[in-house]
mmCIF file of C-alpha atoms in Angstrom:
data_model
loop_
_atom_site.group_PDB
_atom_site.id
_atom_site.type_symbol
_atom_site.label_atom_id
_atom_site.label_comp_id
_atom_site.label_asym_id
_atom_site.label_seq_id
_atom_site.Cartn_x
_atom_site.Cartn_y
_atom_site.Cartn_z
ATOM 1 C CA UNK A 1 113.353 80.523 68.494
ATOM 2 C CA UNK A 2 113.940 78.571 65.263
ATOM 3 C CA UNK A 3 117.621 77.245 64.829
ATOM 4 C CA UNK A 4 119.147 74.924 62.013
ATOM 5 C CA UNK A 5 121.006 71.506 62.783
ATOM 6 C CA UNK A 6 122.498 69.285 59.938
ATOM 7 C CA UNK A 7 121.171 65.796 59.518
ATOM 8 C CA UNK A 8 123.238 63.563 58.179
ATOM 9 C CA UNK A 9 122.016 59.879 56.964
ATOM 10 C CA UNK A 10 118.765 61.310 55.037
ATOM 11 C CA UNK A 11 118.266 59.518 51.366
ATOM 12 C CA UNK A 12 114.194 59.828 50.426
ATOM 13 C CA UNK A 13 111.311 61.527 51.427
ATOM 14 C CA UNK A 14 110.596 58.552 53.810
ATOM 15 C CA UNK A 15 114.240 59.570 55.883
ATOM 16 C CA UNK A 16 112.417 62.913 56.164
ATOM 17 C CA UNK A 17 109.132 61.474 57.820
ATOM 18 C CA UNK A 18 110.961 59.664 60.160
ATOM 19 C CA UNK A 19 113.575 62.078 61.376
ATOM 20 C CA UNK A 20 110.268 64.962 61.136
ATOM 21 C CA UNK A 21 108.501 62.546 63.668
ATOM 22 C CA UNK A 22 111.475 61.338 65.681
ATOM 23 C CA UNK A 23 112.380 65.046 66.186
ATOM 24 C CA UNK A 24 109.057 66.518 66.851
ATOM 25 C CA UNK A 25 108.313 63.984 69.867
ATOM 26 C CA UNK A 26 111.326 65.455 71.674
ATOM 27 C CA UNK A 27 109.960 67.818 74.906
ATOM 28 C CA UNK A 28 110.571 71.427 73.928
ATOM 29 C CA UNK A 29 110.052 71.378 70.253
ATOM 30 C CA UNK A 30 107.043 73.314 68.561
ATOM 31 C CA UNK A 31 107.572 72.640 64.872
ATOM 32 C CA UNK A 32 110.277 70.833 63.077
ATOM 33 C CA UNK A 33 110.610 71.532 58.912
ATOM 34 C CA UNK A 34 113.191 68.506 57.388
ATOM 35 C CA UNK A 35 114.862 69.599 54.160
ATOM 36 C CA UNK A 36 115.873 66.714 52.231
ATOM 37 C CA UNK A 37 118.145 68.328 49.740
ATOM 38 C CA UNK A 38 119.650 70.734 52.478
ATOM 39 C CA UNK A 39 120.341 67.728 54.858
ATOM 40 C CA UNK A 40 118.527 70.071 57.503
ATOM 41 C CA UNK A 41 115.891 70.265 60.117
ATOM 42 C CA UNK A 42 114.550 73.806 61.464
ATOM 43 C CA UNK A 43 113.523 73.093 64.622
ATOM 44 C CA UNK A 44 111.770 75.510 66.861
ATOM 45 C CA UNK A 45 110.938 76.052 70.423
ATOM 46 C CA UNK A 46 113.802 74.823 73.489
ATOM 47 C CA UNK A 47 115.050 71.187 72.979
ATOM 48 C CA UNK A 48 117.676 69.883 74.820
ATOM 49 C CA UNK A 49 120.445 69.467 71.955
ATOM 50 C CA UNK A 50 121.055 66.153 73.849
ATOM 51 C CA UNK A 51 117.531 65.178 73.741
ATOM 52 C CA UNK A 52 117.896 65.364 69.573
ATOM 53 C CA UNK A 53 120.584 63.399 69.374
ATOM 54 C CA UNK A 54 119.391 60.635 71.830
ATOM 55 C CA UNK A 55 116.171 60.685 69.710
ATOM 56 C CA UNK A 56 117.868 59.661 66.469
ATOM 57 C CA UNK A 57 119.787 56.931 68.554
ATOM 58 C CA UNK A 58 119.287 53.466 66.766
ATOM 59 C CA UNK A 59 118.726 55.258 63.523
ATOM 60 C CA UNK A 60 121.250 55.843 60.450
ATOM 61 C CA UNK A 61 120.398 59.599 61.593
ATOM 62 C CA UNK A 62 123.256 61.991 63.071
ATOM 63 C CA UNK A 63 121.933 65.596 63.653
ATOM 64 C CA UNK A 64 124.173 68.294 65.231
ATOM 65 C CA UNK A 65 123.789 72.214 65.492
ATOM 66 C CA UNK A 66 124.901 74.149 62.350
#
């Protein structure tokens, strides 16, 4: 199942690696696509919406569900 969140905090393509990488680590996600000029992420697979959120924690990064 593939759902869209809004990230907020994203500026350049290296704000995309690192939220792409911070998001995919999370248990339950299969693929994660980062749209820079959306502010999105397509996530799919079952994560924990908690479990996104904590994994942006420290970052300038906010994500939440669409």
């Amino acid at each position: 199942m593939e759902k869209a969140y809004q990230v907020t905090g994203m500026k350049c393509d290296g704000c995309v690696k690192t939220v792409t990488e911070k998001l995919s680590a999370v248990r339950g996600v299969e693929k994660v696509l980062v749209d820079l000029n959306k502010q999105e992420a397509l996530i799919s697979g079952k994560p924990i919406q908690f479990a996104l959120s904590k994994a942006l924690k420290g970052t300038k990064f906010k994500i939440r569900k669409k």
